[in-house]
Amino acid sequence: MTSLVFGGNGQVGQELLRALASLGAVQTTTRSGTLPDGRACLQADFADADAVVAVLDTVRPARVVNAAAYTAVDQAESDADAAHAANASTPGAIARWCAANGVPLVHYSTDYVFDGAGTRPYRPEDPTAPLGVYGASKLAGEDAIRAAGGRHLIFRTAWVYAAHGQNFLRTMLRVGAERDVLRVVADQIGTPTPAALIADVTARVLQQGTDASGTWHLTAAGETSWHGFAQAIFDDAVARGLISRAPTVEAITTADYPTPAKRPAYSRLDTDSLQRDFGIELPQWRDALGDVLDTLAAAQR
């Protein structure tokens, strides 16, 4: 049974290539037709839904996992057409193909579908109210997938990072080694979530062979701020010898760091239904961070 992963060069996509290998053959796509390590793969540009569907017709996969997305949150504010093409129109076309061919679809969405005005972790059934183009485009993608009528598993996640790629963890390690003082937003609350955890949970759910269809929240457990995440990164990185000393991390407000796109102030996601429905226990975010830093430390030995 072949799994087709769209977006094999992204943080989650790269981890999916590893995690899904236990389920059988895996094929993947990138926009360029090349993976980060230089290997060739299938080419699929999410700006062209017809070309993406043509890949599906060629591969005829037993399952589809869509890890491709337009994730430039600020750029999306001035590039709405591209964001909606990648995050809504093309996922909708994939979902319609999957529905017509009886193929299950896994798709990833985001905490940005919520406005962040809540005071408790958001449940999957809570009302959505995205603050910007990125969140709106991801919500439109969810709606298009549901409307297609096929079996789908939508996993909303948040604050994704990995030992590879461009993300908050790697940025902090780089700039923390260069500067004595960093200023990091402390009034946005969420849950840092490793891409490897997302991929591993996806593989476990698919391995169960469940016929479930719907929307679940998939993050690590607990919550912190970006400031708290940064401080934990530096403390744990020093302990593992990844950096020689931790910079001072000053707490600032969102108003001190204006961006084109508004971020939700509170976007912790309630994962109870995921854990209940699939019998999965999720790690605390700080423990999960340690696992990723262990991977980085091992690679430097």
mmCIF file of C-alpha atoms in Angstrom:
data_model
loop_
_atom_site.group_PDB
_atom_site.id
_atom_site.type_symbol
_atom_site.label_atom_id
_atom_site.label_comp_id
_atom_site.label_asym_id
_atom_site.label_seq_id
_atom_site.Cartn_x
_atom_site.Cartn_y
_atom_site.Cartn_z
ATOM 1 C CA MET A 1 0.000 0.000 0.000
ATOM 2 C CA THR A 2 1.535 3.262 -1.130
ATOM 3 C CA SER A 3 1.328 6.440 0.903
ATOM 4 C CA LEU A 4 1.641 9.685 -1.058
ATOM 5 C CA VAL A 5 3.001 12.597 0.967
ATOM 6 C CA PHE A 6 2.582 16.077 -0.462
ATOM 7 C CA GLY A 7 5.227 18.516 0.801
ATOM 8 C CA GLY A 8 8.073 16.127 1.531
ATOM 9 C CA ASN A 9 10.571 18.962 1.999
ATOM 10 C CA GLY A 10 8.752 20.639 4.893
ATOM 11 C CA GLN A 11 9.283 20.086 8.590
ATOM 12 C CA VAL A 12 6.382 17.650 8.951
ATOM 13 C CA GLY A 13 6.845 16.206 5.479
ATOM 14 C CA GLN A 14 10.419 15.113 6.142
ATOM 15 C CA GLU A 15 9.364 13.409 9.370
ATOM 16 C CA LEU A 16 6.453 11.703 7.597
ATOM 17 C CA LEU A 17 8.848 10.054 5.140
ATOM 18 C CA ARG A 18 10.472 8.406 8.145
ATOM 19 C CA ALA A 19 7.355 7.621 10.161
ATOM 20 C CA LEU A 20 5.221 6.227 7.331
ATOM 21 C CA ALA A 21 7.922 3.876 6.041
ATOM 22 C CA SER A 22 6.695 1.234 8.506
ATOM 23 C CA LEU A 23 3.322 1.169 6.719
ATOM 24 C CA GLY A 24 4.679 0.368 3.255
ATOM 25 C CA ALA A 25 5.948 2.238 0.233
ATOM 26 C CA VAL A 26 6.071 6.036 0.450
ATOM 27 C CA GLN A 27 6.192 8.460 -2.446
ATOM 28 C CA THR A 28 6.478 12.189 -1.991
ATOM 29 C CA THR A 29 6.326 15.480 -3.841
ATOM 30 C CA THR A 30 7.947 18.882 -3.620
ATOM 31 C CA ARG A 31 7.426 21.969 -5.755
ATOM 32 C CA SER A 32 10.877 21.543 -7.299
ATOM 33 C CA GLY A 33 10.873 17.762 -7.630
ATOM 34 C CA THR A 34 13.903 17.551 -5.336
ATOM 35 C CA LEU A 35 14.196 16.712 -1.633
ATOM 36 C CA PRO A 36 16.473 18.650 0.761
ATOM 37 C CA ASP A 37 19.129 15.923 0.545
ATOM 38 C CA GLY A 38 19.226 16.201 -3.248
ATOM 39 C CA ARG A 39 17.188 13.086 -4.030
ATOM 40 C CA ALA A 40 14.654 13.337 -6.820
ATOM 41 C CA CYS A 41 10.947 13.003 -6.060
ATOM 42 C CA LEU A 42 7.660 13.779 -7.765
ATOM 43 C CA GLN A 43 6.945 17.402 -8.664
ATOM 44 C CA ALA A 44 3.740 19.105 -7.541
ATOM 45 C CA ASP A 45 3.178 22.840 -7.409
ATOM 46 C CA PHE A 46 0.189 23.669 -5.199
ATOM 47 C CA ALA A 47 -0.434 26.776 -7.278
ATOM 48 C CA ASP A 48 -1.661 24.373 -9.987
ATOM 49 C CA ALA A 49 -4.434 22.108 -8.687
ATOM 50 C CA ASP A 50 -4.777 20.274 -12.010
ATOM 51 C CA ALA A 51 -1.102 19.290 -11.943
ATOM 52 C CA VAL A 52 -1.492 17.996 -8.392
ATOM 53 C CA VAL A 53 -4.487 15.895 -9.391
ATOM 54 C CA ALA A 54 -2.438 14.529 -12.300
ATOM 55 C CA VAL A 55 0.110 13.251 -9.766
ATOM 56 C CA LEU A 56 -2.683 11.467 -7.912
ATOM 57 C CA ASP A 57 -3.872 9.880 -11.150
ATOM 58 C CA THR A 58 -0.347 8.642 -11.843
ATOM 59 C CA VAL A 59 0.507 7.282 -8.376
ATOM 60 C CA ARG A 60 -2.955 5.936 -7.435
ATOM 61 C CA PRO A 61 -1.998 5.887 -3.712
ATOM 62 C CA ALA A 62 -3.795 3.913 -1.008
ATOM 63 C CA ARG A 63 -3.594 6.899 1.328
ATOM 64 C CA VAL A 64 -2.742 10.583 0.930
ATOM 65 C CA VAL A 65 -1.079 12.782 3.545
ATOM 66 C CA ASN A 66 -0.993 16.487 2.746
ATOM 67 C CA ALA A 67 1.844 18.263 4.531
ATOM 68 C CA ALA A 68 2.197 20.984 1.880
ATOM 69 C CA ALA A 69 1.037 24.478 2.783
ATOM 70 C CA TYR A 70 1.622 28.182 2.387
ATOM 71 C CA THR A 71 2.954 29.037 5.853
ATOM 72 C CA ALA A 72 4.403 32.547 5.434
ATOM 73 C CA VAL A 73 1.939 34.107 7.859
ATOM 74 C CA ASP A 74 2.938 37.740 7.356
ATOM 75 C CA GLN A 75 3.516 37.495 3.610
ATOM 76 C CA ALA A 76 0.047 36.004 3.207
ATOM 77 C CA GLU A 77 -1.470 39.353 4.129
ATOM 78 C CA SER A 78 -0.265 40.761 0.804
ATOM 79 C CA ASP A 79 -0.347 37.477 -1.134
ATOM 80 C CA ALA A 80 -3.840 36.195 -0.400
ATOM 81 C CA ASP A 81 -4.395 34.520 -3.772
ATOM 82 C CA ALA A 82 -1.319 32.326 -3.399
ATOM 83 C CA ALA A 83 -2.191 31.447 0.190
ATOM 84 C CA HIS A 84 -5.725 30.405 -0.743
ATOM 85 C CA ALA A 85 -4.518 28.424 -3.759
ATOM 86 C CA ALA A 86 -2.081 26.377 -1.675
ATOM 87 C CA ASN A 87 -4.109 26.116 1.527
ATOM 88 C CA ALA A 88 -7.675 25.843 0.218
ATOM 89 C CA SER A 89 -8.181 25.345 -3.517
ATOM 90 C CA THR A 90 -5.618 22.595 -4.093
ATOM 91 C CA PRO A 91 -6.392 20.685 -0.857
ATOM 92 C CA GLY A 92 -10.030 20.794 -1.958
ATOM 93 C CA ALA A 93 -9.096 19.251 -5.313
ATOM 94 C CA ILE A 94 -7.060 16.560 -3.534
ATOM 95 C CA ALA A 95 -10.005 15.817 -1.248
ATOM 96 C CA ARG A 96 -12.399 15.458 -4.175
ATOM 97 C CA TRP A 97 -10.031 13.011 -5.874
ATOM 98 C CA CYS A 98 -9.682 11.042 -2.646
ATOM 99 C CA ALA A 99 -13.460 10.959 -2.153
ATOM 100 C CA ALA A 100 -14.056 9.782 -5.715
ATOM 101 C CA ASN A 101 -11.452 7.029 -5.357
ATOM 102 C CA GLY A 102 -12.201 5.883 -1.810
ATOM 103 C CA VAL A 103 -8.798 6.988 -0.502
ATOM 104 C CA PRO A 104 -8.383 8.377 3.039
ATOM 105 C CA LEU A 105 -6.842 11.852 3.312
ATOM 106 C CA VAL A 106 -4.797 13.220 6.196
ATOM 107 C CA HIS A 107 -4.495 16.998 6.232
ATOM 108 C CA TYR A 108 -2.875 19.415 8.694
ATOM 109 C CA SER A 109 -4.419 22.670 9.816
ATOM 110 C CA THR A 110 -3.555 25.279 12.414
ATOM 111 C CA ASP A 111 -4.372 27.040 15.672
ATOM 112 C CA TYR A 112 -4.669 30.218 13.557
ATOM 113 C CA VAL A 113 -8.259 29.265 12.674
ATOM 114 C CA PHE A 114 -9.113 30.653 16.149
ATOM 115 C CA ASP A 115 -8.985 34.300 17.240
ATOM 116 C CA GLY A 116 -7.119 33.658 20.483
ATOM 117 C CA ALA A 117 -9.715 35.382 22.673
ATOM 118 C CA GLY A 118 -10.500 32.165 24.577
ATOM 119 C CA THR A 119 -9.526 31.393 28.148
ATOM 120 C CA ARG A 120 -9.392 27.578 27.942
ATOM 121 C CA PRO A 121 -7.818 25.232 25.363
ATOM 122 C CA TYR A 122 -9.764 25.262 22.105
ATOM 123 C CA ARG A 123 -11.763 22.129 21.302
ATOM 124 C CA PRO A 124 -12.179 20.949 17.693
ATOM 125 C CA GLU A 125 -15.863 21.892 17.709
ATOM 126 C CA ASP A 126 -15.330 25.428 19.021
ATOM 127 C CA PRO A 127 -16.314 28.339 16.734
ATOM 128 C CA THR A 128 -13.544 29.485 14.417
ATOM 129 C CA ALA A 129 -12.634 33.119 13.745
ATOM 130 C CA PRO A 130 -9.276 33.557 11.997
ATOM 131 C CA LEU A 131 -7.562 36.912 12.415
ATOM 132 C CA GLY A 132 -5.677 37.002 9.117
ATOM 133 C CA VAL A 133 -5.302 35.615 5.618
ATOM 134 C CA TYR A 134 -3.221 32.596 6.629
ATOM 135 C CA GLY A 135 -5.774 31.371 9.166
ATOM 136 C CA ALA A 136 -8.659 32.104 6.811
ATOM 137 C CA SER A 137 -7.013 30.161 3.987
ATOM 138 C CA LYS A 138 -6.369 27.166 6.237
ATOM 139 C CA LEU A 139 -9.972 27.235 7.468
ATOM 140 C CA ALA A 140 -11.192 27.377 3.861
ATOM 141 C CA GLY A 141 -9.071 24.306 3.172
ATOM 142 C CA GLU A 142 -10.709 22.455 6.062
ATOM 143 C CA ASP A 143 -14.145 23.385 4.739
ATOM 144 C CA ALA A 144 -13.282 22.245 1.214
ATOM 145 C CA ILE A 145 -12.058 18.884 2.497
ATOM 146 C CA ARG A 146 -15.203 18.315 4.539
ATOM 147 C CA ALA A 147 -17.395 19.340 1.610
ATOM 148 C CA ALA A 148 -15.724 16.739 -0.632
ATOM 149 C CA GLY A 149 -17.472 14.048 1.383
ATOM 150 C CA GLY A 150 -14.649 11.516 1.596
ATOM 151 C CA ARG A 151 -12.918 10.000 4.594
ATOM 152 C CA HIS A 152 -10.601 12.619 6.047
ATOM 153 C CA LEU A 153 -8.532 13.176 9.171
ATOM 154 C CA ILE A 154 -7.799 16.848 9.760
ATOM 155 C CA PHE A 155 -5.190 17.431 12.468
ATOM 156 C CA ARG A 156 -4.877 20.997 13.711
ATOM 157 C CA THR A 157 -1.489 21.670 15.212
ATOM 158 C CA ALA A 158 0.550 24.651 16.423
ATOM 159 C CA TRP A 159 3.997 26.147 16.954
ATOM 160 C CA VAL A 160 5.681 23.459 14.862
ATOM 161 C CA TYR A 161 9.447 23.067 14.997
ATOM 162 C CA ALA A 162 12.075 20.446 14.190
ATOM 163 C CA ALA A 163 15.784 19.715 14.251
ATOM 164 C CA HIS A 164 15.781 20.699 10.561
ATOM 165 C CA GLY A 165 14.275 23.444 8.432
ATOM 166 C CA GLN A 166 13.433 27.021 9.312
ATOM 167 C CA ASN A 167 11.699 27.374 12.661
ATOM 168 C CA PHE A 168 11.764 29.137 16.019
ATOM 169 C CA LEU A 169 14.063 26.589 17.670
ATOM 170 C CA ARG A 170 16.766 26.825 15.042
ATOM 171 C CA THR A 171 16.452 30.604 14.855
ATOM 172 C CA MET A 172 16.894 30.912 18.625
ATOM 173 C CA LEU A 173 19.958 28.654 18.625
ATOM 174 C CA ARG A 174 21.514 30.694 15.837
ATOM 175 C CA VAL A 175 20.835 34.189 17.163
ATOM 176 C CA GLY A 176 21.397 33.101 20.767
ATOM 177 C CA ALA A 177 24.943 32.146 19.879
ATOM 178 C CA GLU A 178 25.488 35.593 18.346
ATOM 179 C CA ARG A 179 23.857 37.929 20.874
ATOM 180 C CA ASP A 180 23.965 38.535 24.601
ATOM 181 C CA VAL A 181 20.372 39.762 24.879
ATOM 182 C CA LEU A 182 17.220 38.757 22.999
ATOM 183 C CA ARG A 183 13.732 40.249 23.226
ATOM 184 C CA VAL A 184 10.915 37.701 22.826
ATOM 185 C CA VAL A 185 7.135 38.075 22.979
ATOM 186 C CA ALA A 186 5.684 36.863 26.281
ATOM 187 C CA ASP A 187 1.942 37.512 25.855
ATOM 188 C CA GLN A 188 1.169 34.912 23.181
ATOM 189 C CA ILE A 189 0.396 31.494 24.672
ATOM 190 C CA GLY A 190 0.443 28.143 22.889
ATOM 191 C CA THR A 191 2.128 24.758 22.739
ATOM 192 C CA PRO A 192 5.436 24.077 20.949
ATOM 193 C CA THR A 193 5.031 20.861 18.962
ATOM 194 C CA PRO A 194 7.786 18.844 17.243
ATOM 195 C CA ALA A 195 7.211 17.808 13.647
ATOM 196 C CA ALA A 196 8.392 14.324 14.593
ATOM 197 C CA LEU A 197 5.545 14.005 17.103
ATOM 198 C CA ILE A 198 3.003 15.017 14.464
ATOM 199 C CA ALA A 199 4.393 12.456 12.014
ATOM 200 C CA ASP A 200 4.587 9.669 14.598
ATOM 201 C CA VAL A 201 1.003 10.215 15.741
ATOM 202 C CA THR A 202 -0.157 10.279 12.119
ATOM 203 C CA ALA A 203 1.535 6.934 11.461
ATOM 204 C CA ARG A 204 0.003 5.405 14.606
ATOM 205 C CA VAL A 205 -3.478 6.543 13.650
ATOM 206 C CA LEU A 206 -3.147 5.184 10.117
ATOM 207 C CA GLN A 207 -1.675 1.920 11.398
ATOM 208 C CA GLN A 208 -4.799 1.370 13.482
ATOM 209 C CA GLY A 209 -6.809 1.101 10.263
ATOM 210 C CA THR A 210 -9.591 3.185 11.763
ATOM 211 C CA ASP A 211 -12.532 4.324 9.663
ATOM 212 C CA ALA A 212 -12.792 7.522 11.715
ATOM 213 C CA SER A 213 -13.306 10.785 9.880
ATOM 214 C CA GLY A 214 -13.242 14.287 11.345
ATOM 215 C CA THR A 215 -11.110 16.968 12.980
ATOM 216 C CA TRP A 216 -8.765 16.546 15.933
ATOM 217 C CA HIS A 217 -6.178 18.699 17.695
ATOM 218 C CA LEU A 218 -2.613 17.412 17.730
ATOM 219 C CA THR A 219 0.007 19.193 19.822
ATOM 220 C CA ALA A 220 2.283 18.339 22.693
ATOM 221 C CA ALA A 221 0.784 18.773 26.180
ATOM 222 C CA GLY A 222 0.920 21.904 28.301
ATOM 223 C CA GLU A 223 1.451 25.523 27.339
ATOM 224 C CA THR A 224 4.002 28.318 27.390
ATOM 225 C CA SER A 225 4.757 31.665 25.769
ATOM 226 C CA TRP A 226 7.273 32.329 23.034
ATOM 227 C CA HIS A 227 9.439 33.843 25.777
ATOM 228 C CA GLY A 228 9.093 30.702 27.878
ATOM 229 C CA PHE A 229 9.867 28.536 24.866
ATOM 230 C CA ALA A 230 12.992 30.551 24.098
ATOM 231 C CA GLN A 231 14.221 30.349 27.678
ATOM 232 C CA ALA A 232 13.679 26.586 27.737
ATOM 233 C CA ILE A 233 15.547 26.206 24.450
ATOM 234 C CA PHE A 234 18.587 28.013 25.807
ATOM 235 C CA ASP A 235 18.577 26.288 29.191
ATOM 236 C CA ASP A 236 18.289 22.838 27.656
ATOM 237 C CA ALA A 237 20.727 23.590 24.832
ATOM 238 C CA VAL A 238 23.413 24.674 27.294
ATOM 239 C CA ALA A 239 22.855 21.501 29.293
ATOM 240 C CA ARG A 240 23.509 19.458 26.139
ATOM 241 C CA GLY A 241 26.530 21.455 25.015
ATOM 242 C CA LEU A 242 24.787 22.814 21.919
ATOM 243 C CA ILE A 243 25.673 26.374 22.939
ATOM 244 C CA SER A 244 28.285 27.549 25.406
ATOM 245 C CA ARG A 245 26.103 30.047 27.270
ATOM 246 C CA ALA A 246 22.505 31.213 27.354
ATOM 247 C CA PRO A 247 21.732 34.816 26.381
ATOM 248 C CA THR A 248 19.462 36.970 28.510
ATOM 249 C CA VAL A 249 15.886 36.659 27.244
ATOM 250 C CA GLU A 250 13.852 39.803 27.870
ATOM 251 C CA ALA A 251 10.053 39.556 27.857
ATOM 252 C CA ILE A 252 8.228 41.967 25.544
ATOM 253 C CA THR A 253 4.603 42.377 24.483
ATOM 254 C CA THR A 254 3.042 41.774 21.089
ATOM 255 C CA ALA A 255 2.678 45.555 20.773
ATOM 256 C CA ASP A 256 6.457 45.859 21.095
ATOM 257 C CA TYR A 257 6.932 43.592 18.057
ATOM 258 C CA PRO A 258 4.349 44.578 15.417
ATOM 259 C CA THR A 259 3.847 42.271 12.434
ATOM 260 C CA PRO A 260 1.689 42.515 9.285
ATOM 261 C CA ALA A 261 -0.481 39.593 10.462
ATOM 262 C CA LYS A 262 -2.194 39.551 13.834
ATOM 263 C CA ARG A 263 -1.466 36.469 15.935
ATOM 264 C CA PRO A 264 -3.902 34.786 18.339
ATOM 265 C CA ALA A 265 -2.956 35.693 21.920
ATOM 266 C CA TYR A 266 -4.080 32.339 23.316
ATOM 267 C CA SER A 267 -4.065 29.337 21.015
ATOM 268 C CA ARG A 268 -3.602 26.269 23.173
ATOM 269 C CA LEU A 269 -5.508 23.359 21.601
ATOM 270 C CA ASP A 270 -7.487 20.736 23.544
ATOM 271 C CA THR A 271 -6.203 17.294 22.507
ATOM 272 C CA ASP A 272 -8.561 15.178 24.643
ATOM 273 C CA SER A 273 -10.544 13.801 21.702
ATOM 274 C CA LEU A 274 -7.377 12.717 19.866
ATOM 275 C CA GLN A 275 -6.066 10.895 22.917
ATOM 276 C CA ARG A 276 -9.444 9.297 23.642
ATOM 277 C CA ASP A 277 -10.334 8.264 20.090
ATOM 278 C CA PHE A 278 -6.955 6.794 19.172
ATOM 279 C CA GLY A 279 -5.511 5.776 22.550
ATOM 280 C CA ILE A 280 -2.535 8.101 22.193
ATOM 281 C CA GLU A 281 -0.691 9.756 25.072
ATOM 282 C CA LEU A 282 1.003 13.023 24.185
ATOM 283 C CA PRO A 283 4.245 14.196 25.846
ATOM 284 C CA GLN A 284 4.673 17.448 27.722
ATOM 285 C CA TRP A 285 6.083 20.144 25.456
ATOM 286 C CA ARG A 286 9.253 20.508 27.545
ATOM 287 C CA ASP A 287 9.987 16.775 27.355
ATOM 288 C CA ALA A 288 9.356 16.828 23.620
ATOM 289 C CA LEU A 289 11.777 19.747 23.271
ATOM 290 C CA GLY A 290 14.425 17.697 25.045
ATOM 291 C CA ASP A 291 14.012 14.886 22.523
ATOM 292 C CA VAL A 292 14.574 17.269 19.594
ATOM 293 C CA LEU A 293 17.616 18.826 21.245
ATOM 294 C CA ASP A 294 18.978 15.325 21.904
ATOM 295 C CA THR A 295 18.710 14.679 18.167
ATOM 296 C CA LEU A 296 20.646 17.874 17.422
ATOM 297 C CA ALA A 297 23.288 17.022 20.028
ATOM 298 C CA ALA A 298 23.727 13.515 18.635
ATOM 299 C CA ALA A 299 24.207 14.925 15.129
ATOM 300 C CA GLN A 300 27.057 17.148 16.391
ATOM 301 C CA ARG A 301 29.017 14.354 18.026
#
